[in-house]
Tab-separated table of C-alpha atoms in Angstrom:
chain	number	residue	atom	x	y	z
A	1	UNK	CA	-35.935	-22.877	-44.970
A	2	UNK	CA	-33.491	-23.089	-47.497
A	3	UNK	CA	-34.229	-26.595	-47.932
A	4	UNK	CA	-37.570	-26.363	-48.902
A	5	UNK	CA	-36.722	-23.269	-51.560
A	6	UNK	CA	-34.041	-25.535	-52.924
A	7	UNK	CA	-37.156	-27.932	-53.721
A	8	UNK	CA	-39.913	-26.024	-55.178
A	9	UNK	CA	-37.659	-24.452	-57.229
A	10	UNK	CA	-37.204	-26.596	-58.587
A	11	UNK	CA	-40.742	-28.229	-59.516
A	12	UNK	CA	-41.818	-25.368	-60.956
A	13	UNK	CA	-38.480	-24.817	-63.398
A	14	UNK	CA	-39.890	-28.882	-64.439
A	15	UNK	CA	-43.191	-27.954	-63.902
A	16	UNK	CA	-43.303	-27.268	-68.285
A	17	UNK	CA	-41.522	-30.690	-69.189
A	18	UNK	CA	-43.541	-33.408	-66.705
A	19	UNK	CA	-46.632	-31.202	-67.877
A	20	UNK	CA	-46.105	-32.315	-71.190
A	21	UNK	CA	-46.184	-35.064	-71.303
A	22	UNK	CA	-48.666	-36.699	-68.939
A	23	UNK	CA	-51.596	-34.334	-70.581
A	24	UNK	CA	-51.859	-38.026	-73.448
A	25	UNK	CA	-53.425	-40.811	-72.150
A	26	UNK	CA	-50.997	-43.233	-71.139
A	27	UNK	CA	-52.501	-45.911	-72.174
A	28	UNK	CA	-52.627	-49.963	-69.386
A	29	UNK	CA	-49.495	-50.704	-67.502
A	30	UNK	CA	-48.356	-53.152	-64.937
A	31	UNK	CA	-46.124	-50.601	-63.870
A	32	UNK	CA	-44.337	-47.386	-65.509
A	33	UNK	CA	-42.905	-44.451	-63.473
A	34	UNK	CA	-45.230	-41.785	-61.707
A	35	UNK	CA	-42.928	-40.387	-58.944
A	36	UNK	CA	-39.886	-37.686	-58.547
A	37	UNK	CA	-38.251	-37.604	-55.900
A	38	UNK	CA	-35.604	-35.781	-53.961
A	39	UNK	CA	-35.049	-36.404	-50.873
A	40	UNK	CA	-31.970	-34.195	-48.697
A	41	UNK	CA	-30.587	-34.584	-45.124
A	42	UNK	CA	-28.419	-37.499	-41.620
A	43	UNK	CA	-26.807	-40.224	-42.183
A	44	UNK	CA	-26.966	-41.283	-38.726
A	45	UNK	CA	-25.027	-45.296	-37.624
A	46	UNK	CA	-23.258	-45.779	-34.442
A	47	UNK	CA	-19.359	-45.847	-33.689
A	48	UNK	CA	-17.361	-48.593	-34.260
A	49	UNK	CA	-14.508	-48.776	-32.069
A	50	UNK	CA	-10.936	-49.638	-33.742
A	51	UNK	CA	-8.437	-51.482	-32.086
A	52	UNK	CA	-5.087	-49.428	-32.761
A	53	UNK	CA	-4.184	-52.381	-34.888
A	54	UNK	CA	-7.215	-51.744	-36.646
A	55	UNK	CA	-5.171	-48.313	-37.349
A	56	UNK	CA	-2.187	-49.538	-38.090
A	57	UNK	CA	-3.400	-51.852	-41.221
A	58	UNK	CA	-5.363	-48.770	-42.351
A	59	UNK	CA	-3.182	-46.349	-42.029
A	60	UNK	CA	1.359	-48.773	-42.168
A	61	UNK	CA	2.660	-44.890	-42.126
A	62	UNK	CA	1.432	-43.282	-40.079
A	63	UNK	CA	4.652	-41.689	-37.378
A	64	UNK	CA	1.821	-40.951	-34.756
A	65	UNK	CA	0.905	-44.650	-34.888
A	66	UNK	CA	4.439	-45.443	-33.868
A	67	UNK	CA	3.676	-43.789	-30.072
A	68	UNK	CA	4.463	-45.785	-27.862
A	69	UNK	CA	0.395	-46.230	-26.213
A	70	UNK	CA	1.427	-48.190	-22.600
A	71	UNK	CA	0.666	-44.824	-20.942
A	72	UNK	CA	-1.617	-43.310	-23.129
A	73	UNK	CA	-5.644	-44.248	-21.881
A	74	UNK	CA	-7.626	-44.579	-23.954
A	75	UNK	CA	-11.126	-43.048	-25.037
A	76	UNK	CA	-12.853	-44.686	-27.584
A	77	UNK	CA	-16.269	-44.786	-27.439
A	78	UNK	CA	-19.441	-46.536	-29.207
A	79	UNK	CA	-22.170	-42.777	-30.465
A	80	UNK	CA	-24.682	-41.359	-32.840
A	81	UNK	CA	-22.874	-39.897	-35.757
A	82	UNK	CA	-25.125	-38.140	-38.447
A	83	UNK	CA	-23.481	-36.484	-41.844
A	84	UNK	CA	-25.168	-35.946	-44.289
A	85	UNK	CA	-27.222	-38.034	-47.491
A	86	UNK	CA	-28.892	-36.999	-50.350
A	87	UNK	CA	-31.237	-39.259	-51.838
A	88	UNK	CA	-32.799	-38.799	-56.316
A	89	UNK	CA	-35.165	-41.269	-57.641
A	90	UNK	CA	-37.981	-42.763	-59.125
A	91	UNK	CA	-41.417	-44.388	-58.079
A	92	UNK	CA	-42.803	-46.690	-60.034
A	93	UNK	CA	-46.707	-47.631	-59.496
A	94	UNK	CA	-47.563	-51.015	-59.414
A	95	UNK	CA	-50.829	-51.720	-60.494
A	96	UNK	CA	-53.479	-51.595	-63.478
A	97	UNK	CA	-54.056	-48.150	-64.739
A	98	UNK	CA	-57.614	-47.036	-65.224
A	99	UNK	CA	-59.354	-43.945	-67.151
A	100	UNK	CA	-54.797	-42.966	-66.923
A	101	UNK	CA	-55.422	-43.304	-62.615
A	102	UNK	CA	-53.427	-44.846	-60.883
A	103	UNK	CA	-55.891	-47.578	-59.000
A	104	UNK	CA	-52.797	-49.182	-56.551
A	105	UNK	CA	-51.271	-48.215	-52.700
A	106	UNK	CA	-47.982	-50.247	-53.784
A	107	UNK	CA	-44.692	-47.269	-54.639
A	108	UNK	CA	-40.823	-49.843	-56.708
A	109	UNK	CA	-38.974	-46.615	-55.817
A	110	UNK	CA	-35.401	-47.165	-57.886
A	111	UNK	CA	-32.777	-44.063	-56.860
A	112	UNK	CA	-29.524	-43.587	-56.330
A	113	UNK	CA	-28.288	-42.285	-53.080
A	114	UNK	CA	-24.841	-40.207	-52.219
A	115	UNK	CA	-23.853	-40.398	-48.227
A	116	UNK	CA	-20.943	-39.807	-45.921
A	117	UNK	CA	-20.624	-41.878	-42.843
A	118	UNK	CA	-17.870	-43.180	-40.585
A	119	UNK	CA	-16.660	-46.197	-39.195
A	120	UNK	CA	-14.145	-47.092	-36.794
A	121	UNK	CA	-12.987	-44.723	-34.289
A	122	UNK	CA	-10.632	-44.529	-31.399
A	123	UNK	CA	-8.345	-41.822	-29.283
A	124	UNK	CA	-6.243	-42.325	-27.032
A	125	UNK	CA	-4.675	-39.842	-24.359
A	126	UNK	CA	-2.597	-39.180	-21.287
A	127	UNK	CA	-2.201	-35.986	-19.103
A	128	UNK	CA	1.035	-35.884	-16.780
A	129	UNK	CA	1.421	-32.780	-14.005
A	130	UNK	CA	4.254	-31.328	-11.849
A	131	UNK	CA	3.430	-29.191	-9.183
A	132	UNK	CA	5.710	-25.665	-9.620
A	133	UNK	CA	4.600	-23.612	-6.899
A	134	UNK	CA	3.112	-23.982	-3.706
A	135	UNK	CA	1.261	-21.157	-2.160
A	136	UNK	CA	1.005	-21.782	2.580
A	137	UNK	CA	-1.053	-18.861	3.529
A	138	UNK	CA	0.316	-17.153	7.043
A	139	UNK	CA	-2.996	-17.022	8.913
A	140	UNK	CA	-4.447	-19.991	8.581
A	141	UNK	CA	-1.487	-22.470	6.655
A	142	UNK	CA	-3.752	-23.946	4.441
A	143	UNK	CA	-1.589	-24.936	0.910
A	144	UNK	CA	-2.900	-24.249	-1.842
A	145	UNK	CA	-1.222	-25.971	-5.652
A	146	UNK	CA	-0.091	-24.328	-8.645
A	147	UNK	CA	0.456	-27.492	-11.338
A	148	UNK	CA	1.475	-27.137	-15.231
A	149	UNK	CA	-0.091	-29.605	-17.249
A	150	UNK	CA	0.951	-30.475	-20.124
A	151	UNK	CA	-2.376	-33.355	-22.306
A	152	UNK	CA	-1.654	-34.986	-25.169
A	153	UNK	CA	-4.294	-37.153	-27.820
A	154	UNK	CA	-4.003	-39.208	-30.834
A	155	UNK	CA	-7.583	-39.161	-31.953
A	156	UNK	CA	-7.732	-41.602	-35.461
A	157	UNK	CA	-10.991	-42.529	-37.554
A	158	UNK	CA	-11.717	-44.086	-40.999
A	159	UNK	CA	-14.643	-42.777	-42.994
A	160	UNK	CA	-15.895	-42.456	-46.513
A	161	UNK	CA	-17.911	-41.417	-49.037
A	162	UNK	CA	-20.736	-43.560	-50.771
A	163	UNK	CA	-22.907	-43.612	-54.011
A	164	UNK	CA	-25.532	-46.010	-53.818
A	165	UNK	CA	-27.839	-47.590	-55.662
A	166	UNK	CA	-31.175	-47.466	-53.733
A	167	UNK	CA	-34.706	-49.903	-53.873
A	168	UNK	CA	-37.280	-50.324	-52.000
A	169	UNK	CA	-41.521	-51.425	-51.557
A	170	UNK	CA	-43.533	-48.674	-50.774
A	171	UNK	CA	-46.884	-49.454	-49.418
A	172	UNK	CA	-49.645	-46.258	-48.103
A	173	UNK	CA	-52.531	-45.276	-47.456
A	174	UNK	CA	-54.921	-43.766	-49.940
A	175	UNK	CA	-52.108	-41.857	-51.968
A	176	UNK	CA	-54.869	-39.283	-53.562
A	177	UNK	CA	-55.995	-38.348	-49.916
A	178	UNK	CA	-54.216	-35.012	-48.344
A	179	UNK	CA	-52.103	-36.551	-45.624
A	180	UNK	CA	-51.253	-39.884	-45.821
A	181	UNK	CA	-48.967	-42.213	-44.194
A	182	UNK	CA	-46.328	-44.934	-45.621
A	183	UNK	CA	-44.351	-48.434	-44.296
A	184	UNK	CA	-41.804	-51.077	-46.708
A	185	UNK	CA	-38.439	-52.297	-46.790
A	186	UNK	CA	-35.979	-51.922	-49.015
A	187	UNK	CA	-32.251	-52.030	-49.523
A	188	UNK	CA	-29.168	-49.909	-51.585
A	189	UNK	CA	-25.499	-51.047	-52.565
A	190	UNK	CA	-22.707	-49.912	-53.667
A	191	UNK	CA	-19.044	-48.270	-52.777
A	192	UNK	CA	-16.441	-45.887	-51.489
A	193	UNK	CA	-15.494	-42.716	-53.715
A	194	UNK	CA	-13.554	-41.404	-50.723
A	195	UNK	CA	-11.956	-43.726	-48.288
A	196	UNK	CA	-9.225	-42.380	-46.253
A	197	UNK	CA	-7.725	-42.270	-42.310
A	198	UNK	CA	-7.920	-39.547	-40.410
A	199	UNK	CA	-5.130	-39.364	-37.888
A	200	UNK	CA	-5.357	-36.016	-34.746
A	201	UNK	CA	-2.659	-34.868	-32.909
A	202	UNK	CA	-2.362	-32.914	-30.431
A	203	UNK	CA	-0.478	-31.355	-27.528
A	204	UNK	CA	-1.989	-28.815	-25.035
A	205	UNK	CA	-0.279	-26.981	-22.727
A	206	UNK	CA	-2.064	-24.901	-19.417
A	207	UNK	CA	-2.109	-24.694	-15.322
A	208	UNK	CA	-3.779	-25.380	-12.470
A	209	UNK	CA	-4.328	-24.099	-9.546
A	210	UNK	CA	-5.667	-26.210	-6.576
A	211	UNK	CA	-6.857	-26.821	-2.442
A	212	UNK	CA	-4.720	-29.208	-0.561
A	213	UNK	CA	-8.110	-31.331	-1.263
A	214	UNK	CA	-7.978	-31.381	-5.252
A	215	UNK	CA	-11.312	-28.542	-5.391
A	216	UNK	CA	-10.259	-27.177	-8.549
A	217	UNK	CA	-9.726	-22.298	-8.229
A	218	UNK	CA	-8.012	-21.706	-11.282
A	219	UNK	CA	-7.195	-23.116	-14.627
A	220	UNK	CA	-5.075	-20.906	-16.879
A	221	UNK	CA	-4.812	-21.753	-20.444
A	222	UNK	CA	-2.314	-20.797	-22.778
A	223	UNK	CA	-2.221	-21.060	-26.525
A	224	UNK	CA	1.475	-20.337	-26.321
A	225	UNK	CA	3.664	-24.230	-26.833
A	226	UNK	CA	0.705	-26.180	-28.164
A	227	UNK	CA	1.039	-28.830	-31.254
A	228	UNK	CA	-1.797	-29.158	-33.494
A	229	UNK	CA	-1.560	-31.709	-35.950
A	230	UNK	CA	-3.174	-34.378	-39.311
A	231	UNK	CA	-1.926	-37.752	-41.385
A	232	UNK	CA	-4.685	-38.470	-43.412
A	233	UNK	CA	-4.407	-41.612	-45.126
A	234	UNK	CA	-5.983	-42.952	-48.505
A	235	UNK	CA	-7.753	-46.105	-48.208
A	236	UNK	CA	-9.000	-48.578	-50.676
A	237	UNK	CA	-12.455	-48.291	-51.769
A	238	UNK	CA	-15.114	-50.540	-49.267
A	239	UNK	CA	-18.054	-52.222	-50.372
A	240	UNK	CA	-21.463	-50.523	-48.465
A	241	UNK	CA	-24.834	-53.070	-47.900
A	242	UNK	CA	-28.020	-51.402	-46.132
A	243	UNK	CA	-30.872	-52.441	-45.368
A	244	UNK	CA	-33.694	-50.527	-43.717
A	245	UNK	CA	-37.287	-49.816	-43.075
A	246	UNK	CA	-39.067	-46.837	-44.588
A	247	UNK	CA	-41.337	-45.019	-41.788
A	248	UNK	CA	-42.917	-42.040	-43.438
A	249	UNK	CA	-45.800	-39.591	-43.838
A	250	UNK	CA	-46.746	-37.824	-46.668
A	251	UNK	CA	-48.641	-34.572	-47.207
A	252	UNK	CA	-49.684	-33.142	-50.322
A	253	UNK	CA	-49.931	-28.798	-51.262
A	254	UNK	CA	-52.346	-27.758	-53.484
A	255	UNK	CA	-55.628	-28.725	-52.972
A	256	UNK	CA	-57.254	-26.883	-56.184
A	257	UNK	CA	-54.125	-26.010	-59.091
A	258	UNK	CA	-52.825	-28.921	-61.350
A	259	UNK	CA	-49.465	-28.413	-60.771
A	260	UNK	CA	-49.620	-27.862	-57.066
A	261	UNK	CA	-52.067	-30.893	-56.010
A	262	UNK	CA	-48.980	-33.614	-57.482
A	263	UNK	CA	-46.763	-31.388	-55.223
A	264	UNK	CA	-45.993	-33.148	-52.365
A	265	UNK	CA	-43.326	-32.235	-49.649
A	266	UNK	CA	-42.701	-35.403	-47.186
A	267	UNK	CA	-40.872	-36.295	-44.194
A	268	UNK	CA	-38.593	-39.898	-44.162
A	269	UNK	CA	-37.221	-41.910	-41.828
A	270	UNK	CA	-35.466	-44.780	-42.656
A	271	UNK	CA	-34.591	-47.118	-39.405
A	272	UNK	CA	-32.625	-50.567	-40.835
A	273	UNK	CA	-28.461	-51.551	-40.606
A	274	UNK	CA	-25.728	-50.698	-42.634
A	275	UNK	CA	-22.773	-52.965	-43.351
A	276	UNK	CA	-19.289	-51.608	-44.935
A	277	UNK	CA	-16.235	-54.184	-46.136
A	278	UNK	CA	-12.927	-52.686	-45.000
A	279	UNK	CA	-10.656	-53.993	-47.193
A	280	UNK	CA	-7.405	-54.130	-45.412
A	281	UNK	CA	-9.428	-55.543	-42.293
A	282	UNK	CA	-12.728	-56.600	-42.336
A	283	UNK	CA	-17.292	-56.285	-42.384
A	284	UNK	CA	-18.466	-53.887	-39.896
A	285	UNK	CA	-21.368	-53.476	-38.848
A	286	UNK	CA	-23.356	-50.585	-37.473
A	287	UNK	CA	-27.039	-49.857	-36.768
A	288	UNK	CA	-28.127	-46.381	-38.269
A	289	UNK	CA	-30.561	-44.488	-39.695
A	290	UNK	CA	-30.869	-41.811	-42.250
A	291	UNK	CA	-33.412	-39.018	-42.002
A	292	UNK	CA	-34.869	-35.784	-43.422
A	293	UNK	CA	-37.605	-33.898	-45.434
A	294	UNK	CA	-37.677	-34.777	-49.399
A	295	UNK	CA	-39.798	-33.844	-52.188
A	296	UNK	CA	-42.232	-36.157	-54.725
A	297	UNK	CA	-43.739	-35.057	-57.867
A	298	UNK	CA	-46.879	-37.462	-58.870
A	299	UNK	CA	-47.325	-37.985	-62.634
A	300	UNK	CA	-51.042	-38.879	-63.123
């Protein structure tokens, strides 16, 4: 709801400027700016498991990575991770203009994207267990064990913020209808503003009470003695490239009022492949998707 209110406010704020520019007849051209777009949303991609050596190259001064991990278990995962994205663009209609109106449903959309993302992750953990008490029933001789447990983990992430130039060719159904569908193909290219590696260390101490068969009865988590610490290392500027297929549905808000007839809400998916070239390592290719609710304002 906050996003919708913001988009409507932006459209009202720019109303006078846009009308002052569009009330004048425009000469016939083969391409011209006809739309303004703004789309906040989410950028999700599948993470790759980075090796311990990868993170030692990304964070060579880390004291955590000097740990002997021979008795740790690796718990890296290939999961989908979502982050924020903002796209701002203009649309250029391709085709002839007749009587100051477009007769084409093909649009070249050009703009900039700002997004955050993760490319690599990894995690190591171990659990140390020591039995410090055994309780025996005087009637059944059943035993209950009380263990002292220490859990230690190291988690590593490589992340970035990127600014990209973005272009896409859009093919739409009837653009003059209240509802329309569109698809096409697009690509974006840019560089990172803030590439970094974060390493998280934690040690937690607690006790577990269990039956002889290993079924847990009670876990007592204690905060005393717990340890948490983070290391952050800046990395070199990386390069991001993506190719995607835009899939969207567009709704024209107004039916009678001239201003709201030009205002559109649209929801767009951009499934594709995202490529990140990391100078310290190699090029990482991840499948991903961008999606979000956008606002489009059309100029006659």
